[in-house]
Steps between C-alpha positions, in 0.01 A plus 500: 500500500760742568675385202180599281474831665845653423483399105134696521681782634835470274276492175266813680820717480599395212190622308503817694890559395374451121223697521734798620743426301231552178416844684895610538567440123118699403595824751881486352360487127261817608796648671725504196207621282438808716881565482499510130192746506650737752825509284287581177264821717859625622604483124194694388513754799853585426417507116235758558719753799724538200275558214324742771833660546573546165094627463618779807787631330288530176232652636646780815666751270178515287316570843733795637468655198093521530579618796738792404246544204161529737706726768556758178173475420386606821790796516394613172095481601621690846706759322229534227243572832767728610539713170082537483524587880733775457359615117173550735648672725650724210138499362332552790468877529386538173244232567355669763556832412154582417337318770699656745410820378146475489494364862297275661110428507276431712414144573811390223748568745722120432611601101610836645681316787642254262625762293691663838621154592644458153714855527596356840659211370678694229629727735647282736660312178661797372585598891653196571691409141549861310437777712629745237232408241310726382170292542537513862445886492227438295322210687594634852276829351289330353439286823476788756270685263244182538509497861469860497170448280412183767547724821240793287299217417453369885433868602248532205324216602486570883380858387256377309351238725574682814300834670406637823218347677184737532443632824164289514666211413753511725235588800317211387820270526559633852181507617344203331727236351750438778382129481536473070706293308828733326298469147219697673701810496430724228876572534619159404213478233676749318818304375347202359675140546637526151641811610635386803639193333675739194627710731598198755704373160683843412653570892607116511667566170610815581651379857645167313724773252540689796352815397335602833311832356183367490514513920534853472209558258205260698572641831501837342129413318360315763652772788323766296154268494536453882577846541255738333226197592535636857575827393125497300342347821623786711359744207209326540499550867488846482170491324167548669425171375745259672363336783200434379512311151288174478698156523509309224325135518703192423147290444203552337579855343397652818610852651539499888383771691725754559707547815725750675841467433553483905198165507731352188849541672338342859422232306788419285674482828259326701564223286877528517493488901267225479765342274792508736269433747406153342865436422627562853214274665589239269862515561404470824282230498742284289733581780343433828171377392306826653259714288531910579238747517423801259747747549340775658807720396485505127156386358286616742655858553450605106138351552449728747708858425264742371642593141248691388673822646872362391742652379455492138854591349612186726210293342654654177821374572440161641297453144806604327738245726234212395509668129883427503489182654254360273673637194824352604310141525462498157808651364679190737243304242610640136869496657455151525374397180764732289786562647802221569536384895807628506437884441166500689575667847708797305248570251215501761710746720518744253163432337321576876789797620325755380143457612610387842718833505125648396319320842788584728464860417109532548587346839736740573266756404211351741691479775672835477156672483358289784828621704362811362174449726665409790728785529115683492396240777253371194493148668193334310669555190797337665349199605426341113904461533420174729231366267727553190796354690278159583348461188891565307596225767188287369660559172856411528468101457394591190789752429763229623367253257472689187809715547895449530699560771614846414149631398313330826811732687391832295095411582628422855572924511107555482444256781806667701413858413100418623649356804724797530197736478304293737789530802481874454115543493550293822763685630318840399207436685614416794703825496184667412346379817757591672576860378090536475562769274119622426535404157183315291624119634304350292436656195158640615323772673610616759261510822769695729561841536765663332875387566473224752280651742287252694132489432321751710248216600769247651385284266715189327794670317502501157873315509364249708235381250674524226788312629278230616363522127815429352643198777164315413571541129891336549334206665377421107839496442667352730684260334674764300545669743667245685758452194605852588545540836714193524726700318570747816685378768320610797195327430708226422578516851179542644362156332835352612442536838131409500560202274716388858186457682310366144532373187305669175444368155534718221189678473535557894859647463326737262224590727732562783728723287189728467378455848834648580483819288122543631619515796777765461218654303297493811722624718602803313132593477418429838823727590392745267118513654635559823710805353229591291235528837711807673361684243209533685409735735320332795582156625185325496506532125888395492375183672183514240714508157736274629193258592352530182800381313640251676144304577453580093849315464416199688160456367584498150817258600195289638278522194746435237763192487791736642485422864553159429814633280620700759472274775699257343822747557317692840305181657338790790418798204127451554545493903740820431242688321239439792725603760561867292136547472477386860771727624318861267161408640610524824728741451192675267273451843800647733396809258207602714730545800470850530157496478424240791740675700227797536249211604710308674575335749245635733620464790777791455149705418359708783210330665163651530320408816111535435481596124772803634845627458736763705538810293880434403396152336265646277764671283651130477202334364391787292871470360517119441134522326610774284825357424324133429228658282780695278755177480182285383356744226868561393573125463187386345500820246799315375462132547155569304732580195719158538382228288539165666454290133431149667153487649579245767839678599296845524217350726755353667638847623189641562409240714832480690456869471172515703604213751820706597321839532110453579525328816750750689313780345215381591593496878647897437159545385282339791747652762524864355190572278270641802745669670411866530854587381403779302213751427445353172622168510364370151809722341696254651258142512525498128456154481309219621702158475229345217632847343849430493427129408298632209835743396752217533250288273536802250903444456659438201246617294547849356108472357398604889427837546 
């Protein structure tokens, strides 16, 4: 068995060895085969490198020489492009000759600019390549001759689209269209948007060649349209007409009623206060998440001044201010849609230089004739300064956003020199008050006598109600007012050291500034009423005039919102005031002195015993009835001719009058009157006490005979 099995495996292996064998001799025959066809590609590949060789050196020379052959070809094409470039520029003044001549047209302004921009290019040619030529003398002419004709052509076309607004149209656009779109104004209806574009296209051309004329010529047009437009309005001012011309309607063809020019301004600047006044409470708001009430210091103070007696060259003025403003609106408009960025700020400082020149003279003129009225103590004609000076402060967010820097500093001279004027009518009157000098204080009748005599009834002085006139018209301004008084040091101080104790907001910094110049005002009249009461000749009408002014003082402080101004610089003014009138009615009562001391007291009188007297005493009471009798007709001859104004202050005194003299005359009477003191003892009983009651209810009024 084992025997079998090895000659199984022995012939196995030798099958296998033949089988592989067979294989060995197939993959050598394929071998050899792929051998032969590698030689044979190798053979072919090296074949074709040199034939392609031999192909290169052929074919390279012909290819740099179609090289050389197309870069001629484009020399020649660039230097024929060169030749017709510079024949044109040779050509090119005669080409345009004519054209340029003639000038440009309106609406063909591109062939005309074409034309320009051809003798531009010719000119920097010859400039840069043959600046002795001839042609350049004759293009560089021919060149500055065509701008020439473009800058004539600008001016020509803002001439001819551009002219003054009429004075109702203006009025209309200050009065009625502060709320219009730009192409509402008949200004800007006048240059047309081909207009604006054609001239838009000459000053970017014009500032592109740097030829910088045409800035000169529109702010000289348009400064001559700004200008005699306000010069027209204030024509039209002086007309009996202005003031009262009917608005136009923006709806419906409709003519609104007309209006006084004082009604229009109030409400042109009603709505600017109520402006700021919804910009600050929602700044606020934003900010801290609290609303604010209506300002009490801007809108509600025009709605209440009384205009129709204003000052109507201020009202004049103001309308010119808003004339200017609006004007300038618009110009900022064209400006915008001709001229280049770049030259915008110069040419709209020159174009608005001469009309704000024009504005800051009328103030100047204003404000010299209102110093005018003060130095002639004319102080309602002084005090439209302080409603001019709020409404030109209304006014200036609208300056500061329409004008530059250097104008907003040339407007900022009517706002200073307003402010300037106000100090001084400030500073005048209190002088006035002061120095009392008889003169008409406020610009009307006189009541007084002549000079600064006292009033022969004791009656309130004329300075003291007209200076309480004029205090309660500065509370309407007292926001302005403010604004100038924080310019002066010593009230400065005075808020400083009541702002220790308590802290004020804006509008309570203001009113304090004028509760402290009431006050000096105050105290200069209540110095000069006590001065002004030795003029009298008795002292029970001292006491009287004095009376009469100061309880006038404190009653008006009471009925108008001053007190409450004044108190918040002098907390105890009211309780000040009281005492005063306190201290002159008793000192008025202390008066009457002389004539109790004939009555009284009784018991340095001789006694009678049984209705009788000793012969010496009779003289005594004879003398002390006589000498009662002629100090009580004497005193109520003149106290009849006082005039005690206030009804409950005049009762007043003739009750305290009858209280401090009835009683103890009374007991003169019962002891004394049937006495046999005399023979004829009615000459000196003259008068029973319901008698001398009856005469002290007859003071202060002259009517009693």
């Amino acid at each position: 068995m084992g025997t079998i099995s090895t000659l199984e495996d022995t012939i196995q292996i030798g099958n296998k060895l033949e089988k592989e064998t067979a294989n060995f001799a197939v993959l050598k025959e394929n071998v050899d085969k792929y051998n032969a066809l590698s030689k044979n590609m190798s053979s072919i590949l090296t074949t074709f490198e040199q034939r392609l060789g031999k192909l290169e050196q052929t074919i390279l020379p012909v290819y740099n020489e179609t090289e050389h052959l197309q870069q001629r070809q484009t020399n020649l094409e660039t230097t024929i492009h060169c030749l017709e470039t510079v024949l044109s520029h040779y050509d090119a003044s005669q080409e345009v000759c004519n054209l340029i001549h003639l000038g440009p047209s309106e609406g063909n302004i591109t062939t005309f600019l074409d034309a320009l921009d051809k003798l531009k290019r010719a000119k920097d040619y010859f400039l840069n390549n043959n600046s002795q030529s001839v042609e350049l003398e004759n293009v560089t002419s021919l060149f500055n001759t065509g701008c020439e004709s473009l800058n004539n052509h600008f001016k020509a076309l803002l001439k001819k689209h551009s002219c003054p607004m009429k004075p109702v149209d203006l009025l209309d656009l200050i009065y009625i269209e502060e709320d219009s779109s730009n192409e509402d104004c008949s200004s800007i209806k006048q240059l047309s948007p081909n207009t604006r574009e054609e001239l838009n296209v000459i000053a970017n051309w014009l500032e592109q060649n740097l030829r910088r004329e045409y800035k000169d010529i529109y702010s000289e047009e348009r400064s001559d349209v700004v200008f005699r437009s306000l010069q027209h309005l204030k024509d039209h001012q002086k007309s009996g007409s202005w003031g009262n011309e009917p608005l136009k309607a923006r709806h419906y063809g409709r003519v609104e009623s007309k209006k006084s020019t004082s009604a229009r301004l109030q409400n042109i600047f009603e709505k600017k206060a109520n402006k700021m006044l919804l910009r600050a409470s929602q700044t606020i708001e934003q900010s801290t998440g609290f609303s604010i009430k209506k300002n009490v210091s801007h809108g509600d103070h025009l709605a209440t001044e009384d205009h129709s007696d204003g000052d109507q060259e201020l009202d004049k003025y103001l309308v010119l201010l808003l004339g200017l403003q609006r004007l300038l609106v618009w110009e900022r408009t064209l400006l915008n849609d001709i001229v280049p960025p770049s030259q915008q700020p110069d040419v709209f400082l020159k174009l608005a230089e001469n009309s704000i020149d024009l504005v800051i003279k009328d103030a100047e003129s204003i404000t010299n004739r209102i110093l005018r009225s003060i130095s002639r103590k004319e102080w309602s004609a002084a005090l439209g300064i302080f409603s001019a000076l709020k409404r030109v402060i209304l006014l200036q967010p609208d300056i500061d956003r329409t004008c530059d820097l250097r104008q907003k500093e040339q407007l900022n001279k009517v706002l200073n020199k307003l402010q300037q004027t106000g100090a001084k009518t400030l500073e005048q009157f209190l002088e006035a008050v002061k120095a009392d000098s008889g003169t008409n204080i406020v610009g009307m009748t006189a009541s007084t006598l002549s000079g600064s005599s006292v009033p022969k009834d004791a009656t309130v002085y004329e300075l003291t109600s007209n200076t309480i006139w004029f205090i309660e018209h500065l509370f309407e301004h007292f926001d302005v007012i403010g604004g100038i008084l924080q310019q002066d040091p010593g009230y400065i101080n005075a808020i400083d050291s009541i702002t220790v104790r308590k802290s004020f907001s804006s509008e309570e910094r203001n009113k304090a500034l004028l509760g402290v110049y009431i006050r000096k005002v105050l105290a200069e009249l209540n110095l000069t009423i006590v001065n002004k009461c030795e003029q009298y000749g008795d002292t029970a009408t001292k006491h009287l005039f004095r009376l009469n002014n100061v309880h006038y003082v404190l009653k008006s402080l009471q009925q108008s919102n001053l007190l409450d101004l004044v108190r918040i610089v002098e907390p105890e003014c009211e309780r000040s005031y009281l005492d005063i009138i306190g201290e002159m009615k008793l000192a008025y009562q202390r008066s009457w002195s002389k004539l109790l001391g004939y009555i009284s007291p009784l018991d340095e009188l001789p006694r009678p015993i049984n209705g009788k007297v000793k012969e010496k005493e009779r003289a005594i009471i004879k003398e002390r009835f006589s000498n009662f009798n002629k100090e009580f007709e004497e005193a109520c001859k003149i106290q009849r001719g006082i005039s005690v104004p206030d009804v409950i202050l005049r009762e007043g005194l003739k009750r305290d009058n009858a209280e401090h003299i009835i009683p103890k005359y009374n007991r003169f009477f019962e002891t004394y009157s049937d006495v046999q003191f005399s023979k004829n003892p009615e000459k000196y009983v003259k008068y029973r006490p319901q008698d001398v009651n009856a005469m002290l209810t007859n003071l202060f009024d002259d009517s009693v005979v």
